[in-house]
């Protein structure tokens, strides 16, 4: 049982480059989300999705795009990387109740991104 | 080494003592609260949760207390062990389905 799988584990980009961080889960979870974690800032929500075809913005969405074409996958795209996007990125998933409400998030092991 | 959490508040506790980690949440509409533990180089792990219709919930060696009046959450760890050394985060969730995390507290165990 793989849980939440993130690739790559490490990535170095030059300013202005674009890339996609991959996230896949095999638990049939409806809810998926992306966070970034910076020193002293905790985890900040970038984008989230309550099901296939539905995405919404979190606390810090600027500079990032997401799509949710399948239940399993929730890729995060950096359109034009900036040094301010240097961070550790975590993908997470959970069950979600149709009437509203969540269950605990399961996290991947993170992608450490450096933008020079 | 791990650079995440360099500037977090730190709680130092003697091994075997009880630890209490506090969290103030911001949204009075939040109705679901979760505590996570994060060890160096790993993603956060679920510890315990509580919904707003309760004010206390117990797990194995852990207890979560919720005070909705003052928007305060606490995590109590009984008989703290070296393996409890980590960064602890509280998170809140409300009707908008966003799950928002607090800034975290580093728990340091003294031998």
Coordinates of C-alpha atoms in Angstrom, one line a residue:
Chain A
X1 CA 0.0 0.0 0.0
X2 CA 1.9 3.1 -1.3
X3 CA -0.3 5.8 0.2
X4 CA 0.6 9.2 -1.1
X5 CA 3.6 9.3 -3.6
X6 CA 5.4 12.4 -4.6
X7 CA 7.9 12.8 -7.3
X8 CA 10.6 14.1 -7.6
X9 CA 12.1 14.1 -4.1
X10 CA 14.5 16.9 -5.0
X11 CA 14.5 19.5 -7.8
X12 CA 16.7 22.5 -8.7
X13 CA 15.3 25.0 -11.2
X14 CA 16.5 28.3 -12.7
X15 CA 14.4 31.4 -12.4
X16 CA 11.7 31.4 -15.1
X17 CA 11.7 27.7 -15.7
X18 CA 8.4 25.7 -15.4
X19 CA 7.9 22.3 -13.9
X20 CA 5.2 19.9 -12.6
X21 CA 5.4 18.3 -9.2
X22 CA 3.6 14.9 -9.3
X23 CA 1.3 13.5 -6.6
X24 CA -0.6 10.2 -6.7
X25 CA -2.6 8.4 -4.0
X26 CA -4.0 4.8 -4.1
X27 CA -6.5 5.1 -1.2
X28 CA -9.4 6.3 -3.4
X29 CA -9.5 9.6 -1.4
X30 CA -11.7 12.4 -2.7
X31 CA -9.8 15.2 -1.0
X32 CA -6.3 16.2 -2.1
X33 CA -4.2 19.2 -1.3
X34 CA -0.8 20.9 -1.8
X35 CA 1.1 22.7 1.0
X36 CA 4.4 24.4 1.1
X37 CA 6.6 24.5 4.2
X38 CA 9.1 27.2 4.9
X39 CA 11.2 27.7 8.0
X40 CA 9.1 29.3 10.8
X41 CA 6.0 29.4 8.6
X42 CA 4.5 26.0 9.2
X43 CA 2.5 24.5 6.3
X44 CA 0.6 26.9 4.0
X45 CA -2.2 25.6 1.8
X46 CA -1.6 26.3 -2.0
X47 CA -4.5 24.6 -3.7
X48 CA -7.0 21.8 -2.8
X49 CA -9.6 19.6 -4.5
X50 CA -12.6 17.9 -3.0
X51 CA -13.0 15.6 -6.0
X52 CA -12.1 14.9 -9.7
X53 CA -12.8 18.0 -11.8
X54 CA -13.0 20.3 -8.8
X55 CA -10.1 22.6 -7.6
X56 CA -10.0 25.6 -5.4
X57 CA -7.4 28.1 -4.1
X58 CA -5.8 27.9 -0.7
X59 CA -3.8 30.5 1.3
X60 CA -1.0 31.1 -1.2
X61 CA -2.1 30.1 -4.7
X62 CA -0.2 32.7 -6.8
X63 CA 2.3 31.2 -9.2
X64 CA 0.9 27.7 -9.0
X65 CA -1.7 25.8 -11.1
X66 CA -3.4 22.5 -10.4
X67 CA -5.8 20.2 -12.1
X68 CA -7.7 17.1 -11.0
X69 CA -8.6 15.0 -14.0
X70 CA -8.6 11.7 -12.0
X71 CA -9.3 10.8 -8.4
X72 CA -5.7 9.4 -8.0
X73 CA -3.6 12.3 -9.4
X74 CA -3.2 15.9 -8.3
X75 CA -0.2 17.6 -10.1
X76 CA 1.1 21.0 -9.1
X77 CA 2.5 23.2 -11.8
X78 CA 4.9 26.1 -11.3
X79 CA 4.4 28.3 -14.3
X80 CA 7.6 30.5 -14.1
X81 CA 9.7 29.6 -11.1
X82 CA 10.9 32.3 -8.7
X83 CA 13.4 32.1 -5.8
X84 CA 10.5 32.8 -3.5
X85 CA 9.1 29.4 -4.4
X86 CA 12.1 27.7 -2.9
X87 CA 10.4 25.4 -0.3
X88 CA 9.5 21.9 0.6
X89 CA 6.2 20.9 -1.0
X90 CA 3.8 18.4 0.5
X91 CA 0.9 16.7 -1.1
X92 CA -1.8 15.2 1.1
X93 CA -5.1 13.3 0.7
X94 CA -8.1 12.3 2.9
X95 CA -11.6 11.0 2.7
X96 CA -14.2 13.8 2.3
X97 CA -17.8 13.6 3.3
X98 CA -20.4 14.7 0.7
X99 CA -22.2 16.7 3.3
X100 CA -19.0 18.5 4.2
X101 CA -16.1 17.8 6.5
X102 CA -12.8 16.0 6.3
X103 CA -10.9 13.2 7.9
X104 CA -7.2 13.2 8.8
X105 CA -4.8 14.0 6.0
X106 CA -2.2 11.4 4.7
X107 CA 0.9 13.2 3.6
X108 CA 3.6 12.3 1.1
X109 CA 7.3 12.6 2.0
X110 CA 7.7 15.9 0.2
X111 CA 9.6 17.5 -2.7
X112 CA 12.4 19.8 -1.8
X113 CA 12.6 22.5 -4.5
X114 CA 15.3 25.1 -4.9
X115 CA 15.0 27.9 -7.4
X116 CA 18.2 29.8 -8.2
Chain B
X1 CA 20.3 18.9 8.3
X2 CA 16.6 19.7 8.2
X3 CA 16.1 23.5 7.8
X4 CA 12.4 23.4 8.3
X5 CA 11.3 24.7 11.7
X6 CA 14.5 26.6 12.7
X7 CA 12.5 29.5 14.2
X8 CA 9.7 27.5 15.8
X9 CA 8.9 27.9 19.5
X10 CA 10.4 25.1 21.5
X11 CA 9.1 23.2 24.5
X12 CA 11.7 21.3 26.5
X13 CA 10.4 18.5 28.7
X14 CA 12.1 15.9 30.9
X15 CA 11.8 12.3 29.7
X16 CA 8.9 10.7 31.6
X17 CA 7.1 14.0 32.3
X18 CA 3.8 15.0 30.7
X19 CA 4.0 17.5 27.7
X20 CA 1.3 20.1 26.9
X21 CA 1.4 21.8 23.6
X22 CA -0.9 24.6 23.0
X23 CA -2.5 26.1 19.8
X24 CA -4.8 29.1 19.2
X25 CA -6.9 28.8 16.1
X26 CA -8.4 31.6 14.2
X27 CA -11.7 30.7 12.6
X28 CA -14.7 30.5 14.8
X29 CA -16.5 28.5 12.1
X30 CA -13.9 25.7 12.2
X31 CA -15.5 22.5 13.3
X32 CA -12.7 19.9 12.9
X33 CA -9.3 20.0 14.5
X34 CA -6.3 17.8 14.1
X35 CA -2.9 17.3 15.6
X36 CA 0.1 16.2 13.5
X37 CA 3.6 15.2 14.4
X38 CA 6.5 15.8 12.0
X39 CA 9.9 14.2 12.3
X40 CA 12.9 15.5 10.5
X41 CA 12.8 14.9 6.7
X42 CA 9.3 13.4 6.7
X43 CA 5.8 14.5 6.0
X44 CA 3.4 15.2 9.0
X45 CA 1.7 12.2 10.6
X46 CA -1.7 12.2 12.1
X47 CA -1.9 11.9 15.9
X48 CA -5.4 12.6 17.0
X49 CA -8.4 14.7 16.0
X50 CA -11.5 16.2 17.6
X51 CA -14.8 17.6 16.2
X52 CA -16.4 20.7 17.6
X53 CA -19.2 18.8 19.3
X54 CA -16.7 17.4 21.8
X55 CA -14.3 19.1 24.2
X56 CA -12.0 16.2 25.0
X57 CA -10.8 13.1 23.2
X58 CA -8.2 10.6 24.4
X59 CA -5.9 8.3 22.5
X60 CA -3.0 6.2 23.4
X61 CA -0.9 8.4 25.7
X62 CA -2.4 11.5 24.0
X63 CA -5.3 13.7 24.9
X64 CA -6.7 16.7 22.9
X65 CA -8.7 19.4 24.6
X66 CA -10.8 21.9 22.8
X67 CA -12.0 25.2 24.2
X68 CA -14.3 26.8 21.6
X69 CA -15.0 29.8 23.8
X70 CA -11.4 31.1 23.6
X71 CA -10.5 29.2 20.4
X72 CA -7.8 27.1 22.0
X73 CA -6.6 23.6 21.4
X74 CA -4.1 21.6 23.4
X75 CA -2.3 18.3 23.0
X76 CA -1.2 16.5 26.1
X77 CA 1.3 13.7 25.8
X78 CA 1.7 11.4 28.9
X79 CA 5.0 10.0 30.0
X80 CA 7.0 11.7 27.2
X81 CA 9.5 9.5 25.5
X82 CA 12.6 10.3 23.3
X83 CA 10.6 9.1 20.3
X84 CA 8.1 12.0 20.9
X85 CA 10.8 14.5 19.9
X86 CA 9.4 16.2 16.8
X87 CA 7.6 19.3 15.6
X88 CA 3.8 19.3 16.4
X89 CA 1.2 21.1 14.4
X90 CA -2.4 21.8 15.0
X91 CA -4.7 22.2 12.0
X92 CA -8.3 23.4 11.7
X93 CA -11.0 22.8 9.1
X94 CA -14.3 24.5 8.5
X95 CA -17.2 24.7 6.1
X96 CA -15.0 25.8 3.2
X97 CA -13.1 22.5 3.3
X98 CA -9.7 24.3 3.7
X99 CA -7.4 22.6 6.2
X100 CA -5.2 25.3 7.7
X101 CA -2.2 24.6 9.8
X102 CA -0.7 26.5 12.7
X103 CA 3.0 27.4 12.9
X104 CA 4.1 24.4 15.0
X105 CA 6.0 23.8 18.2
X106 CA 9.2 21.8 18.5
X107 CA 9.2 19.3 21.4
X108 CA 12.6 18.6 22.8
X109 CA 13.1 15.8 25.3
X110 CA 15.6 16.2 28.0
X111 CA 17.3 13.0 29.2

